[in-house]
Amino acid sequence: MKTKKFNITGMTCSACSARIEKNLNKTPGVTEVNVNLLSNNMTVKYDETVLSEGDIVKVVINTGYGASSAEKKKETPDKNDKTDAEKEFIEMKKRLIISFIFAVPLFYISMGHMLKWPLPDFFHGMENSITFAFTQFLLALPVMIINKKYYVVGFKTLFKGSPNMDSLIAIGTTAAVAYGVFAIYKIGYGLGHMDMDMVMQYSMDLYFESAAVILALITLGKFLEARAKGRTSDAIKKLMDLSPKTALVERDGQEIEIPVEEVEKGDIVIVKPGQSVPVDGTIIFGSSSIDESMLTGESIPVERKVGDKVIGASINKSGYFKFEAQNVGDDTTLSQIIKLVEEASSSKAPISKLADKISSVFVPIVISIAVISTIAWLIAGATFEFALSIGIAVLVISCPCALGLATPTAIMVGTGKGAENGILIKSAEALEIAHQVKTVVMDKTGTITEGKPRVTDIIVNGIDEAEMLKIAASAEKSSEHPLADAVVEEANKRNLDLYNVTGFEAIPGQGLEATVNDTKYYIGNLRLINNKNININNFEEKSSKLADEAKTPLYFADEKNVLGIIAVADVVKPTSLKAIQEFEAMGIEVVMLTGDNKKTAEAIRKQLGITRAIAEVIPQDKEREIRNIQEQGRKVAMIGDGINDAPALARADVGIAIGAGTDVAIESADIVLIRSDLLDAVTAVQLSHATIRNIKQNLFWAFIYNTIGIPLAAGVFYGLLQWKLNPMFAAGAMSLSSVSVVSNALRLKFFKPIRTNNDTSINKESNNDEIKVNVESLSDKSNNTNNGGNNMKKTFIVEGMSCGHCKAAVEKALKSVDGVENAAVDLQSKTAEVTLSGEVNDNVLKKAITDAGYEVA
């Protein structure tokens, strides 16, 4: 079996891609076909012993479209080169501008006398009828010429026996213009023979504006589609830009800088602080802290030493090292991600438009009725003029103005409403498919969490908390590590004035040592403490507990003892829990997918009550997981923010990117959440449901007038009741359906996201699951009680409480402590106020809450 990619030309709607797939699937030797309307290409899996590339191309051409073998893309494309999609966008923009330049004045002239708009005198009166009619014809011609593609494709597919929307557009507009030309001749005849009744009758039977406006509006919809297509290649370009353009290699004992494409397997590559790693390999000298977040999603840089692997495009934060190149060129991790994004984009089949499905039946029926009606009236003895007007009326009333507007108007209003809610919807397909989503897969770092380390806990022993933080921040200020940034940020938040550091040394892979006020301090991991033979005291158990909670403990020590721990973690966003609960309330399964370690993933999973979490996955694994879920017959939405999420975002039925994420993730996604709020993803799905309902209503209004009018236009009631639908009234009915469609679509402007009032408490698997509580022990306040005693009060700020059970549990736990006179919890302000009759240690109060099943941080 061989898999081959082909470029396709001539496709205009999902019915086109479906027709190509259908014909190729019937071809002997073809086992699988995926046609992508958005990127104008297809992937075919076939038996090369049965048929050749030429045979496949021939099948596509016989179906009515163009096909050619897709050439392999250049490794580093010229930025001035334009893709087929970008060329199509430029072409559609030109067609749209020209169409409206001529359609707008044409509409004004044709409708001006009816709507009492001011018009030049030479357009008024029967003596100027030829001028009035011929001017409209001249204005309609450029619109038809610039949009000739509808006629080429429409008539081509019609003659191939598989008419589509273009066929109906081509026939309807051609019929309208043909009848208009016929009317011009009748006006000329009437003026020549002084038959003013004929002149008046045919002056009102001009349908040039109907043809031009229909073409302009349909072109507007196609322009919006082309704009989406033109952006599909941006993600690939941005991914390619991430890779360093040069590499510093050691050859023949000398350091030389060469283009990254010339790096060979086995080369010794040198990476200095602040540089990007050019290719994949294994460190043979030195060590460093490397930021791999763009590829793995892990927010905290990882320590790499001799024997460890490094990934191309990751950033060397500190340290100097050499590594042996192993994966170069197309084999690097970044190249594999690029390939996955391309493949996933090509294989994502677009949704079949309901309008196209209807038109595949509607178009042949309408054409048949028009032909049969014309012939029947000729056989019945009617004049050719009468029979022709019958056929034209049938075609005009069924012309797909409203049908063409049904989907794009709802999509346009829906995407506009999304923008109002901070949701950028990049394609109509995304908005349509989102309502079918049954599984939402979420990245952890930067999506569920903030993606930025913060100080969550400070535990001290024998030193003041503020003093320890002040010394630690003073030392960390000289470090480039993101964990150091978190410590400094916390000190700034508390408005602490930092000390001058007289000695500083970074210890790669361990931490740092610094001299402050003539005292040497150490800040780092357990390995640093052990290597310096520092007494850890009783901090090991506390450190282990912090690690279980997905927090990174930083030991703070002098030369003899550990004095405290500063815990740093990537904290969960405030709205993540609510968003997950909203998805589950809608019957949508939530899965967490992360490149982080299993311990961290499990802690976050338990905290948010997520049913399923998959950890330690590389970009290829993420894409594979999405595919596995899709193979179970479920529509999947992927929410992510990093480069490592790009393949999964492209593979998913709907890719949703966090607005604060990388450009590559945003370009790979179909929907972007501008506010980086997961609740907006819930809104996007709900908006999709509302839009699809609106589209179906629009299709009803698009057909109801036309369907009722077709028998009338065909002259069914003429013999009995002398009812005959003038083509002008047929156009009126067509316009009325368009007004109904647009008016209905505008109702989407009143859309509001629905939020359930379900319990937002975090514990889901067990009532004793942890609730993260951020506690600030505020300054003690002395208040006079009713009995005149001086009672001390302590106030805790508690995050996570949401129901009466939480309130009762916290109050009961605190009241059970000796010395606590009263405890009052306020859910709205998220505070717990404790009134003490005597001195009670803070640790005792914290233990009471911990024993009740809650955790105090």
Tab-separated table of N, CA and C in Angstrom, residues 74 76-82 86 237-238 241 245:
chain	number	residue	atom	x	y	z
A	74	LYS	N	9.542	22.774	0.401
A	74	LYS	CA	10.934	23.129	0.686
A	74	LYS	C	11.151	23.171	2.184
A	76	THR	N	13.052	25.142	3.986
A	76	THR	CA	12.926	26.498	4.483
A	76	THR	C	12.286	27.348	3.389
A	77	PRO	N	10.969	27.483	3.410
A	77	PRO	CA	10.298	28.175	2.320
A	77	PRO	C	10.639	29.656	2.277
A	78	ASP	N	10.658	30.178	1.075
A	78	ASP	CA	10.869	31.606	0.886
A	78	ASP	C	9.636	32.330	1.408
A	79	LYS	N	9.861	33.308	2.282
A	79	LYS	CA	8.730	33.996	2.901
A	79	LYS	C	7.914	34.765	1.876
A	80	ASN	N	8.536	35.042	0.685
A	80	ASN	CA	7.804	35.758	-0.355
A	80	ASN	C	6.923	34.823	-1.174
A	81	ASP	N	7.171	33.501	-1.047
A	81	ASP	CA	6.362	32.533	-1.778
A	81	ASP	C	4.955	32.524	-1.209
A	82	LYS	N	3.969	32.433	-2.100
A	82	LYS	CA	2.585	32.385	-1.657
A	82	LYS	C	2.018	30.993	-1.941
A	86	GLU	N	-3.266	31.167	-0.239
A	86	GLU	CA	-3.045	32.612	-0.174
A	86	GLU	C	-3.356	33.270	-1.513
A	237	LYS	N	4.720	27.773	9.024
A	237	LYS	CA	5.794	28.753	8.862
A	237	LYS	C	6.366	29.171	10.220
A	238	LYS	N	5.462	29.391	11.198
A	238	LYS	CA	5.931	29.809	12.514
A	238	LYS	C	6.710	28.696	13.200
A	241	ASP	N	10.137	28.707	11.823
A	241	ASP	CA	10.911	29.843	12.304
A	241	ASP	C	11.495	29.599	13.692
A	245	LYS	N	18.621	29.063	13.097
A	245	LYS	CA	19.079	29.046	11.704
A	245	LYS	C	20.529	28.583	11.585
